[in-house]
Short mmCIF file of C-alpha atoms and ligand atoms in Angstrom, two decimals:
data_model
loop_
_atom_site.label_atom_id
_atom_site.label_comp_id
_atom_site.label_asym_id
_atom_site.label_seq_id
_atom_site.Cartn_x
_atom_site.Cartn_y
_atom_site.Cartn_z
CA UNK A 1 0.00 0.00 0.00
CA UNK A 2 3.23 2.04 -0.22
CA UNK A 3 1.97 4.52 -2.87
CA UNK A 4 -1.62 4.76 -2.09
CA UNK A 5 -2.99 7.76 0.09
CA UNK A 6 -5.70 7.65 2.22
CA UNK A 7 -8.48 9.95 1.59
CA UNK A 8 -11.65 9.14 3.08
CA UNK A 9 -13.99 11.17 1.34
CA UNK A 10 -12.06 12.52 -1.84
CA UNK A 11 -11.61 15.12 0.22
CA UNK A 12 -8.03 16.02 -1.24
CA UNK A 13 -8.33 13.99 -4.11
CA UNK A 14 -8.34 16.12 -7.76
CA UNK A 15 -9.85 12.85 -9.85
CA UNK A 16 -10.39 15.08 -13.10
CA UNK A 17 -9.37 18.74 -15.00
CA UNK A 18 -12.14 20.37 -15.72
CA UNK A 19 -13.18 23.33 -17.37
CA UNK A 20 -17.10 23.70 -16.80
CA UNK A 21 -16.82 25.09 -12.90
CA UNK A 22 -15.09 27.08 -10.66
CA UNK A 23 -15.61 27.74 -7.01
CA UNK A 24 -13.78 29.46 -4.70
CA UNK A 25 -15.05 27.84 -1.00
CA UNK A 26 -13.01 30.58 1.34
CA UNK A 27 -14.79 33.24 -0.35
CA UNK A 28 -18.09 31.97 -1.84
CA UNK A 29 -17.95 31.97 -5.33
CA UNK A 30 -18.87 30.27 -7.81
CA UNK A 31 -19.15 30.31 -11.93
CA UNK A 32 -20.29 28.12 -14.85
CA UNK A 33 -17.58 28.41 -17.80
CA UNK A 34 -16.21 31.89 -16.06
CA UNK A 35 -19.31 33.72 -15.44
CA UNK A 36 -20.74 34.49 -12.43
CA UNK A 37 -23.39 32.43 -11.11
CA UNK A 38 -25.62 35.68 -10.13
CA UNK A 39 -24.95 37.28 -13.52
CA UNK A 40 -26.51 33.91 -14.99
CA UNK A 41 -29.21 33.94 -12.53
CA UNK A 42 -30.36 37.20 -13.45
CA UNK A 43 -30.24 37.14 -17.24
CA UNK A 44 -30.40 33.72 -18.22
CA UNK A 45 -32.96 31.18 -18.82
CA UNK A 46 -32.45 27.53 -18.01
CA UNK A 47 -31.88 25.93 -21.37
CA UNK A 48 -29.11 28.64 -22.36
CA UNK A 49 -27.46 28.12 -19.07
CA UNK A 50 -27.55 24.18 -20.06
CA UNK A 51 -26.20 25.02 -23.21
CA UNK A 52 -23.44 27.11 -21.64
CA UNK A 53 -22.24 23.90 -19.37
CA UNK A 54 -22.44 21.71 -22.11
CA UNK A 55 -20.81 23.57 -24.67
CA UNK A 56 -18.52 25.49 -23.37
CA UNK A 57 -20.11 28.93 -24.19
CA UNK A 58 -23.23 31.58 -24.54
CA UNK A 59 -24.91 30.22 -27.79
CA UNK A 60 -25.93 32.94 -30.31
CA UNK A 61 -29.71 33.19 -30.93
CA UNK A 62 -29.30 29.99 -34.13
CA UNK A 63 -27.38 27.96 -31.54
CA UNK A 64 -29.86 28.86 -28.48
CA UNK A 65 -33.33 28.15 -31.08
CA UNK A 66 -32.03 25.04 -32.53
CA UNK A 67 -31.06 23.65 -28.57
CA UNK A 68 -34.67 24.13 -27.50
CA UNK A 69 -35.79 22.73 -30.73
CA UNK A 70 -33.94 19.89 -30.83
CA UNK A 71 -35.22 19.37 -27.14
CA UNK A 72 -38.37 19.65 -27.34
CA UNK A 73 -38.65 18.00 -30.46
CA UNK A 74 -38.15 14.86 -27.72
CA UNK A 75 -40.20 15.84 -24.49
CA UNK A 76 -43.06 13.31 -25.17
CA UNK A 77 -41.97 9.75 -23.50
CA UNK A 78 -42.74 6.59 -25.36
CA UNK A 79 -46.58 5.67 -24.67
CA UNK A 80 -45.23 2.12 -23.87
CA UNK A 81 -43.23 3.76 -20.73
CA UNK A 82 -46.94 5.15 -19.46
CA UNK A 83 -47.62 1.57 -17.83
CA UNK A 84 -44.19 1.46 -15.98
CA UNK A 85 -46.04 4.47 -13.80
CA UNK A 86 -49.10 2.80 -12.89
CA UNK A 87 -46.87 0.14 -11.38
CA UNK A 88 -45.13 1.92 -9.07
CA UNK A 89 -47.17 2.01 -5.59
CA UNK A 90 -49.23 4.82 -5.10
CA UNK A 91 -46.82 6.44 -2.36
CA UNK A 92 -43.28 5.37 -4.15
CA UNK A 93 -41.07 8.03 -3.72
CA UNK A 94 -40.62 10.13 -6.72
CA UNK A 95 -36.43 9.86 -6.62
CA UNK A 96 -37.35 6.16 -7.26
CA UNK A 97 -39.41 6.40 -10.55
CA UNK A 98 -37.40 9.12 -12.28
CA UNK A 99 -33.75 7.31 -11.46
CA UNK A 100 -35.75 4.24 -12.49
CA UNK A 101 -37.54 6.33 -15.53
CA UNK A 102 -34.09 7.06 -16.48
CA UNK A 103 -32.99 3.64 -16.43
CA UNK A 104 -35.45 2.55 -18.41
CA UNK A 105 -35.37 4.93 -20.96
CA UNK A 106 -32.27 3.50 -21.97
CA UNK A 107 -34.21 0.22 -23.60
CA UNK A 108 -36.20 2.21 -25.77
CA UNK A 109 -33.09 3.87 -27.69
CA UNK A 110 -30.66 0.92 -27.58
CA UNK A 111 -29.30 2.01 -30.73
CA UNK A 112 -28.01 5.44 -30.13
CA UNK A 113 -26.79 5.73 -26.72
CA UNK A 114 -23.01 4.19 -27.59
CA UNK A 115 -20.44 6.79 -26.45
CA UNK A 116 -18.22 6.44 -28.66
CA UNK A 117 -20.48 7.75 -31.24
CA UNK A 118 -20.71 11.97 -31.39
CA UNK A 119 -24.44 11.37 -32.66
CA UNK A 120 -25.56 9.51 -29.82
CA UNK A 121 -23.98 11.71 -27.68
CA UNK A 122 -25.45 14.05 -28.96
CA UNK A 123 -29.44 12.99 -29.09
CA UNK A 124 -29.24 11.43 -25.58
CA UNK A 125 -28.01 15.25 -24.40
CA UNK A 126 -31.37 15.97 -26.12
CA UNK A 127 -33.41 12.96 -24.98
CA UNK A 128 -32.65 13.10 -21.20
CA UNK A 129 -33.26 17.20 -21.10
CA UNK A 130 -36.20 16.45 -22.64
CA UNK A 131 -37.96 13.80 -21.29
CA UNK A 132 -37.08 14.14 -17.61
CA UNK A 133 -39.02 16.97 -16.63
CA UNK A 134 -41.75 14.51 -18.05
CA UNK A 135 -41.04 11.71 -16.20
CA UNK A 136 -40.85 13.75 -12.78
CA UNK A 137 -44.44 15.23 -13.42
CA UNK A 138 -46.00 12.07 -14.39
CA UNK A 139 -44.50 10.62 -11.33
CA UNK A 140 -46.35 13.08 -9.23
CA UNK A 141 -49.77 13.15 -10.92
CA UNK A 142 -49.15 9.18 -10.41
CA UNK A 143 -48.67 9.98 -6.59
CA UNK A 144 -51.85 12.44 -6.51
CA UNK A 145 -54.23 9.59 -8.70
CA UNK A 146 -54.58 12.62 -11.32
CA UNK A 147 -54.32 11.83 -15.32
CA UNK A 148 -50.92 12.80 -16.92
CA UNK A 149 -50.38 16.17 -18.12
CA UNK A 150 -48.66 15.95 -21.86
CA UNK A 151 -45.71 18.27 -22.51
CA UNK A 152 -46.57 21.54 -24.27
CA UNK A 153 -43.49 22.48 -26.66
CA UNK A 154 -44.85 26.25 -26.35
CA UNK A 155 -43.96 26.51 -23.59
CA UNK A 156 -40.05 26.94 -21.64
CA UNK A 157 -38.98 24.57 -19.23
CA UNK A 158 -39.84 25.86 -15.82
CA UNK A 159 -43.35 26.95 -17.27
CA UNK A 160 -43.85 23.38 -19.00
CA UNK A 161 -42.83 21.77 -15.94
CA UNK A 162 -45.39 23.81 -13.94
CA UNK A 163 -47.27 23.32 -16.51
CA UNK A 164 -47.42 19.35 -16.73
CA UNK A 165 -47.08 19.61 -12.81
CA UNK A 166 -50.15 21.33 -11.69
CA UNK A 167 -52.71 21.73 -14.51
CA UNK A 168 -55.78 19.38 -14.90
CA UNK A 169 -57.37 18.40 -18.02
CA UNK A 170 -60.73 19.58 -17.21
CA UNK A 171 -60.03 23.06 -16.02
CA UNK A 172 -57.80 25.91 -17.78
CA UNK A 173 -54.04 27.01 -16.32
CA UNK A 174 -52.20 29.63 -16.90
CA UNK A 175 -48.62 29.03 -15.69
CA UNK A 176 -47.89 32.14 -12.98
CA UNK A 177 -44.63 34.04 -14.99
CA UNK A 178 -43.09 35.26 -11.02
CA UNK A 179 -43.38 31.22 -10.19
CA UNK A 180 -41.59 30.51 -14.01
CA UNK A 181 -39.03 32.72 -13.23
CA UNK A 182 -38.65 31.61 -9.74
CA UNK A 183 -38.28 28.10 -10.69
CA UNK A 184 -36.00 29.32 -13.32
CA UNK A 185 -33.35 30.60 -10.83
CA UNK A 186 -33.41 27.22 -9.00
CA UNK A 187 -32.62 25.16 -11.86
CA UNK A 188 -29.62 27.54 -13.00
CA UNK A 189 -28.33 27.46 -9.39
CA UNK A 190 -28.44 23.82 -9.12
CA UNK A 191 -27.20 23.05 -12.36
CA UNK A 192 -23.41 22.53 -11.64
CA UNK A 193 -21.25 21.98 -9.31
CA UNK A 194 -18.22 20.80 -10.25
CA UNK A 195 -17.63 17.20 -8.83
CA UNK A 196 -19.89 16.41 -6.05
CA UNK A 197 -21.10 13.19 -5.06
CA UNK A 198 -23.36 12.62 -7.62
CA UNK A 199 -21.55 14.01 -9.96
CA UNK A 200 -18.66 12.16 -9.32
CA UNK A 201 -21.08 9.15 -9.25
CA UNK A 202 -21.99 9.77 -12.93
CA UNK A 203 -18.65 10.09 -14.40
CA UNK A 204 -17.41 7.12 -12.14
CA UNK A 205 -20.33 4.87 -13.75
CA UNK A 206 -19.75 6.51 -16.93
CA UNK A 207 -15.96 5.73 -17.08
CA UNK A 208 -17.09 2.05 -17.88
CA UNK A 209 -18.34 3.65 -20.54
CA UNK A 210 -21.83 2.64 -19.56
CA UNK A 211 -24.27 5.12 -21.39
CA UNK A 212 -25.74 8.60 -20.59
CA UNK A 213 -28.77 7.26 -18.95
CA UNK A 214 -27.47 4.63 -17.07
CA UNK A 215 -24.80 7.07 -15.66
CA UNK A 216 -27.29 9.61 -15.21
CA UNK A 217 -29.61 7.54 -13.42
CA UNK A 218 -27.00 5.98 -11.09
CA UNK A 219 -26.15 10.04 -10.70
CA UNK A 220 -30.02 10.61 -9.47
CA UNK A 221 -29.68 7.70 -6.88
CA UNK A 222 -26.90 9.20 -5.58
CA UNK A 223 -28.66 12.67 -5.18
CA UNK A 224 -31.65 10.83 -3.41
CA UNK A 225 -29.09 10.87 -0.14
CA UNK A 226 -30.01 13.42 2.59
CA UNK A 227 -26.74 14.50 3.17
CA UNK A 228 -26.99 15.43 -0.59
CA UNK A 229 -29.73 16.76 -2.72
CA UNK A 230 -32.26 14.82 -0.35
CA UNK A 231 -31.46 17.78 2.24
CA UNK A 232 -33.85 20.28 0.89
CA UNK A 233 -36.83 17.84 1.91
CA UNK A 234 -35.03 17.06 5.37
CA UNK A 235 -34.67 20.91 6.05
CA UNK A 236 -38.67 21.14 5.72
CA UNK A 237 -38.88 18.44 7.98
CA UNK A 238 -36.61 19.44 10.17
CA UNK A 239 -38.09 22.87 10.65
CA UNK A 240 -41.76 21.08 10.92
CA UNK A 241 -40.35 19.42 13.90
CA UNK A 242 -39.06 22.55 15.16
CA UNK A 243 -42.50 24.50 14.94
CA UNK A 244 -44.56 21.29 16.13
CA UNK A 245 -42.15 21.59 19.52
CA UNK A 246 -43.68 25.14 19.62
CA UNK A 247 -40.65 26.61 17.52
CA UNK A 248 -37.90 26.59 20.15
CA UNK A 249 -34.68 26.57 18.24
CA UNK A 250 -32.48 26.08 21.05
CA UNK A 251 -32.94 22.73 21.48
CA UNK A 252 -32.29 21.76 17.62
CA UNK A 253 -29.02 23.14 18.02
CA UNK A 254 -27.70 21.72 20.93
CA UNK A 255 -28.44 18.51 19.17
CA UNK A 256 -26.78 19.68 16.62
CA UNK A 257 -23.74 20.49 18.55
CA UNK A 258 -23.85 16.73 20.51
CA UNK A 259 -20.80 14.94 19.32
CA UNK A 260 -23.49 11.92 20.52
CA UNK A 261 -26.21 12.17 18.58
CA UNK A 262 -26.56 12.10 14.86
CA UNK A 263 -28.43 15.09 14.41
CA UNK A 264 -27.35 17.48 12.23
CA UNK A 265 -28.44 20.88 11.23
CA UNK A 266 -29.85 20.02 8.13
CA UNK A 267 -29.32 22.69 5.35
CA UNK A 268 -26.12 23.29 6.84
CA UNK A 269 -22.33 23.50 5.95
CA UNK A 270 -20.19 22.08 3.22
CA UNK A 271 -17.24 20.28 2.04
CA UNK A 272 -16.14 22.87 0.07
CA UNK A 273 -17.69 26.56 1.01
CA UNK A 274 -16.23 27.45 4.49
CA UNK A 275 -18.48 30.67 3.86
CA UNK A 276 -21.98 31.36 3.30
CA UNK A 277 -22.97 29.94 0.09
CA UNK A 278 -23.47 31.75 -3.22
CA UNK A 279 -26.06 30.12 -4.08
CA UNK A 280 -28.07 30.22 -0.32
CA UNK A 281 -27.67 33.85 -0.45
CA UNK A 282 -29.81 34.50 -3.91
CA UNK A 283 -32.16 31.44 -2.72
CA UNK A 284 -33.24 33.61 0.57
CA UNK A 285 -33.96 36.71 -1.36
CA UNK A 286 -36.28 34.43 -4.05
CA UNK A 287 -37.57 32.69 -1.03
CA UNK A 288 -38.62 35.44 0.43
CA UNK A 289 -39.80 37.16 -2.57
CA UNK A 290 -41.83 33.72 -3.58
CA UNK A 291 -43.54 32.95 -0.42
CA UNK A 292 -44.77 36.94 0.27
CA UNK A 293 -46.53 36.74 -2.98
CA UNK A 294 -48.06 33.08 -3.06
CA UNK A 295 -49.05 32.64 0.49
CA UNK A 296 -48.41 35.90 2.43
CA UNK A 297 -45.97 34.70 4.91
CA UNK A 298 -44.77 31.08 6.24
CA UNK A 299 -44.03 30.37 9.91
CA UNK A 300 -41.22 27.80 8.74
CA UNK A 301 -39.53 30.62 6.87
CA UNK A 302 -39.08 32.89 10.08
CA UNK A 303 -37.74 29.98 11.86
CA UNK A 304 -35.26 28.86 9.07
CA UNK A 305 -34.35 32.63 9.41
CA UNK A 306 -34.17 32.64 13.21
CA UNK A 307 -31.89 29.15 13.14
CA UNK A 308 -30.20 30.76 10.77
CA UNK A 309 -29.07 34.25 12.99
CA UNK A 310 -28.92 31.85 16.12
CA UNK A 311 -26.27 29.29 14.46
CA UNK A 312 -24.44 31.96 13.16
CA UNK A 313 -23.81 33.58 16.05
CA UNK A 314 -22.90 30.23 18.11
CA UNK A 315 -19.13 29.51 18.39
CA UNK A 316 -19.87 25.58 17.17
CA UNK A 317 -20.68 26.88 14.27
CA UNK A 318 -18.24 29.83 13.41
CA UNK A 319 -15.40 27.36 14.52
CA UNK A 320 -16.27 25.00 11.92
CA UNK A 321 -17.49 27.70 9.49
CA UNK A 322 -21.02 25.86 8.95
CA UNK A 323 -23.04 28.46 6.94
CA UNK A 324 -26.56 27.60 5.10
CA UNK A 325 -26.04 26.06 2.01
CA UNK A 326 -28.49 25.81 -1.18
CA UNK A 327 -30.90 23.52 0.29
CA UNK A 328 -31.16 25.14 3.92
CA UNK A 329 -33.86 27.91 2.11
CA UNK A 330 -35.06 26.07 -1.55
CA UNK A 331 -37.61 23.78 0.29
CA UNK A 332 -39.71 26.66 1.39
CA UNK A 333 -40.04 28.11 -2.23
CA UNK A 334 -41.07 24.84 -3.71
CA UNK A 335 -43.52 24.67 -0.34
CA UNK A 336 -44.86 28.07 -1.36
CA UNK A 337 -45.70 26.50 -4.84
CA UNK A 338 -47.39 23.65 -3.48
CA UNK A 339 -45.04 20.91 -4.42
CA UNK A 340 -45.37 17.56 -2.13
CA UNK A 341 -41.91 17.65 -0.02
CA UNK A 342 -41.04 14.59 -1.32
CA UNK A 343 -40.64 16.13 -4.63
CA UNK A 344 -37.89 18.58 -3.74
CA UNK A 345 -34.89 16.24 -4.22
CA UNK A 346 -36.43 15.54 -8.13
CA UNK A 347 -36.48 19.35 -8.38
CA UNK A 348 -32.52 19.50 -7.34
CA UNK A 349 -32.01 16.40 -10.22
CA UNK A 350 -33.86 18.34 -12.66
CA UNK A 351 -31.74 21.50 -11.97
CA UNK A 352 -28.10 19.19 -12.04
CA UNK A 353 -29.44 17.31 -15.28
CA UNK A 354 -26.72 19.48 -17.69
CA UNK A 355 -24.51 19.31 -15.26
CA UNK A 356 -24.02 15.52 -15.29
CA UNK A 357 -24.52 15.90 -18.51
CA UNK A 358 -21.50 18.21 -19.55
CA UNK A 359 -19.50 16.41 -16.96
CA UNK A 360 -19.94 12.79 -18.75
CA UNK A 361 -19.06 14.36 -21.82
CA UNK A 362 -16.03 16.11 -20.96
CA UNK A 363 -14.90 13.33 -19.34
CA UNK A 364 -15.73 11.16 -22.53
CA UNK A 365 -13.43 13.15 -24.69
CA UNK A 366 -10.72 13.87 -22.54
CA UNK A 367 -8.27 11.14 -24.08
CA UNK A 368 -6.62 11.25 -20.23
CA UNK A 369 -9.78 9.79 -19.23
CA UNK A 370 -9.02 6.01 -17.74
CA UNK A 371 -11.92 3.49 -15.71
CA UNK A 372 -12.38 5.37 -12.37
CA UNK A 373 -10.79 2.72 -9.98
CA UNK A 374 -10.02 3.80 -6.54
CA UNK A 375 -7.59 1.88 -4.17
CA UNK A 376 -7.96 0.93 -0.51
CA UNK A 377 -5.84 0.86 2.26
CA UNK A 378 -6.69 -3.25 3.43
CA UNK A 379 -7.33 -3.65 6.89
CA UNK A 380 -8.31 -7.01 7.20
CA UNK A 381 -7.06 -10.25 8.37
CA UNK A 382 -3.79 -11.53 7.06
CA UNK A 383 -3.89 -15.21 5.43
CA UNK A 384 -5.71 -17.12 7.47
CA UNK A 385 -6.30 -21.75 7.06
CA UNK A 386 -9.72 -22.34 5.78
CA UNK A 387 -11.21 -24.63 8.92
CA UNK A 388 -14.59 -26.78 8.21
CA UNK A 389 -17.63 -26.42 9.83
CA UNK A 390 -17.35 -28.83 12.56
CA UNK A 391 -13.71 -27.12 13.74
CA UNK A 392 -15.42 -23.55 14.24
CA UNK A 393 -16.14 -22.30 17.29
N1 CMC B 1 -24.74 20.32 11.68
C1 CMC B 1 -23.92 20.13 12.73
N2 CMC B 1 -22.61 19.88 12.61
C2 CMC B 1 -22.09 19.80 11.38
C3 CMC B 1 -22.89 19.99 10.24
C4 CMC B 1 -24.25 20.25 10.41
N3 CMC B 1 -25.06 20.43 9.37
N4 CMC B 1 -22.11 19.85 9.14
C5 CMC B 1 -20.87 19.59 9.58
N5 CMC B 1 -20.85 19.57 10.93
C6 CMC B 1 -19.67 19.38 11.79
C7 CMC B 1 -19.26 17.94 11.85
O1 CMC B 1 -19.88 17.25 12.90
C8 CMC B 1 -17.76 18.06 12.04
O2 CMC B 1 -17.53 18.42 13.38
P1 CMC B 1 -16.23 17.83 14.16
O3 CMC B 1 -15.05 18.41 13.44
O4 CMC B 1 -16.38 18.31 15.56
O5 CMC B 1 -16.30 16.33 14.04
C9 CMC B 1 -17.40 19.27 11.22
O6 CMC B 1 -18.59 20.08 11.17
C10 CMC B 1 -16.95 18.95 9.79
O7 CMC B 1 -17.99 18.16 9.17
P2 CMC B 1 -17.74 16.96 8.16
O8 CMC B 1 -18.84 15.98 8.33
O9 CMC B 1 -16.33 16.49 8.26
O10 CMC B 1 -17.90 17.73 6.78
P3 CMC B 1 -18.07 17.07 5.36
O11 CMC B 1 -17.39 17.97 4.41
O12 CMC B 1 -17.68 15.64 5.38
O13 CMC B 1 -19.67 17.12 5.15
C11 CMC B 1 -21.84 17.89 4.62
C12 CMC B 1 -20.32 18.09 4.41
C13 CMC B 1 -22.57 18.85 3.68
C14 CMC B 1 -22.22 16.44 4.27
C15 CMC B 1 -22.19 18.21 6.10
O14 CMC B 1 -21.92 19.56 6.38
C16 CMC B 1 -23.66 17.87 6.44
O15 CMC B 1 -23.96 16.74 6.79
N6 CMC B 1 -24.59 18.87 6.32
C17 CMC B 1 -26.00 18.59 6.52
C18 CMC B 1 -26.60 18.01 5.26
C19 CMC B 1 -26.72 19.00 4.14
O16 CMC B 1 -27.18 20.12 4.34
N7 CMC B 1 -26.35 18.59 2.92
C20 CMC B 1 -26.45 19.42 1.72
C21 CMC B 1 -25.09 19.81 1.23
S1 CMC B 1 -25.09 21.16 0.01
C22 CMC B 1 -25.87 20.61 -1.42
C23 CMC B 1 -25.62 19.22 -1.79
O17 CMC B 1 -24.50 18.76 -1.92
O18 CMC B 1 -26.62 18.53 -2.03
#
């Protein structure tokens, strides 16, 4: 084991070069291709942003018109994938069918998915942007007992996710353009960042040279985790919890604090930002912004805000430099729209779609790029005499 560091974590491991993302953790910063993630937030939409990951730059209005097209040329899913739906159960959790939804969307285009081919590349980029916003709502009107909402190609991507989300055939909806744009900002914040552990996960799977959607789908499962993108639906519970004990903070973060119990602050520090979190920061201004107009005010959002001051200002805390990070306040906007908690996580894998996405196809044309093996420091027994049955004790 002479050459072989330990690492627990990848914590000090650089696995890859990369070009899509840079963040600067002591300072909080953080851009997609070299522009600013706030500049991005404020002027772009999602599918240019997508664009921008995957290809490297800002598309000019022919590159930009023929993206969409060519993805929403795709959004419908096959009619034979409808049944897979109706045999999930009823309360399956939605991280389930769309990593599954991806899966399977891999044996209905088994003959353009090999990465070694630019095409395939290519239409599976288009395929998965596509089709898993569809997947996700069908997912949830399969939760709710509602009929499927079709795509509608007239619409952009937040609004046709809203769109397939929350209209009914029998009555008339007209997507909310503040909720669009809201949703917008979520999905460019959460659409890179650099080589996390799902990220990771997806070029890891794809360095087999498994396909797009079997690397993006092990990518989703590894999302699901609530130490990962399953923290946004753990932060709304947590802060349930914290208003059914009559909204006492105190308590939560002495738990927090206990070196004894598992608790953590949920929505809470980082691997890599030892400051507050670029992303947090434009998330509490939309949250804000999001829950005034739809419901007025939310008592979880004044305690998120109060946990928020209080941690701040404790010493366990500043010591470690815990500060909120993207999921601590993104829960309460998708609250305010009336999404099911449950479906917060498949908002975050929605939002980190080009992200895996550009990521598996850098890493597929980098000719440095090897299998992802790591190595192992053995701890185990040294040879030991196989002994039968009856000579055990
Ligand atoms: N609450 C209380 N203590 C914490 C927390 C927290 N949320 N996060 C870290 N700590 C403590 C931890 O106990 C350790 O203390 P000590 O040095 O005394 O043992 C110290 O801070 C360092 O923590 P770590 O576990 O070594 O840090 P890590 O880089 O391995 O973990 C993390 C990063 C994000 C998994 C962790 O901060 C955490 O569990 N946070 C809560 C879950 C969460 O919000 N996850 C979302 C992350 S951001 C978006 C995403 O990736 O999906």
């Amino acid at each position: 084991t002479g050459l072989v560091t330990y690492d627990p974590g990848y914590g000090n491991t650089g696995s890859v070069k990369s070009e899509i993302t840079f963040i600067d953790g002591e300072n909080g910063i953080l851009r997609y291709r070299g522009y600013p993630i706030e500049q991005l937030c404020e002027r772009s939409d999602f599918i240019e942003t997508s664009y921008l990951l995957i290809y490297g730059d800002l598309p000019t209005r022919e590159q930009l018109d023929s993206f969409r097209e060519s993805i929403t040329y795709h959004t419908l899913l096959r009619e034979d994938m409808k049944p897979f739906f109706d045999a999930f159960p009823r309360d399956a959790h939605p991280m389930a069918i769309l990593s599954a939804g991806t899966s399977a969307m891999s044996t209905f285009y088994q003959n353009q998915q090999d990465p070694t081919e630019p095409w395939d590349v290519e239409v599976s980029t288009y395929r998965l942007m596509a089709k898993l916003p569809t997947v996700a709502a069908f997912a949830y009107k399969r939760s709710i007992g509602q009929p499927y909402i079709y795509p509608r190609n007239d619409l952009k991507f937040a609004a046709n996710f809203l769109h397939m989300m929350f209209a009914v055939p029998a009555e008339p909806y007209e997507v909310d353009p503040d909720l669009a744009r809201a949703l917008t900002e979520l999905l460019i914040l959460h659409a890179e960042h650099e080589q996390n552990c799902s990220t990771s996960t997806v070029r890891l799977v794809g360095s087999s040279q498994a396909n797009m959607f079997a690397s993006v789908s092990a990518g989703i499962n590894a999302l699901w985790g609530p130490l990962h993108g399953g923290a946004n639906q753990r932060v709304v519970e947590m802060l349930k919890g914290i208003r059914d004990a009559d909204g006492d903070t105190s308590d939560f973060i002495q738990r927090a604090k206990d070196p004894d119990d598992p608790f953590r602050l949920m929505g809470f520090g980082h691997r890599v930002y030892k400051n507050y979190d670029p992303r947090a920061r434009i998330i509490k201004d939309t949250a804000d912004r999001v829950i005034r107009k739809l419901a007025g005010s939310d008592p979880l959002f004044e305690i998120a805000q109060e946990l928020e001051e209080t941690a701040l200002n404790d010493d366990y805390f500043v010591e470690r430099r815990l500060y909120p990070n993207v999921d601590f306040y993104s829960g309460l906007i998708y609250r305010a729209m009336g999404l099911p908690i449950d479906m917060y996580p498949v908002l975050f894998a929605l939002g980190r779609l080009p992200g895996w996405i550009a990521q598996w196809r850098e890493m597929n044309a980098d000719p440095d790029n090897r299998i992802g093996r790591p190595r192992q420091i053995y701890t185990g027994h040294p040879e030991r005499e196989y002994r039968g049955i009856e000579e055990r004790t």
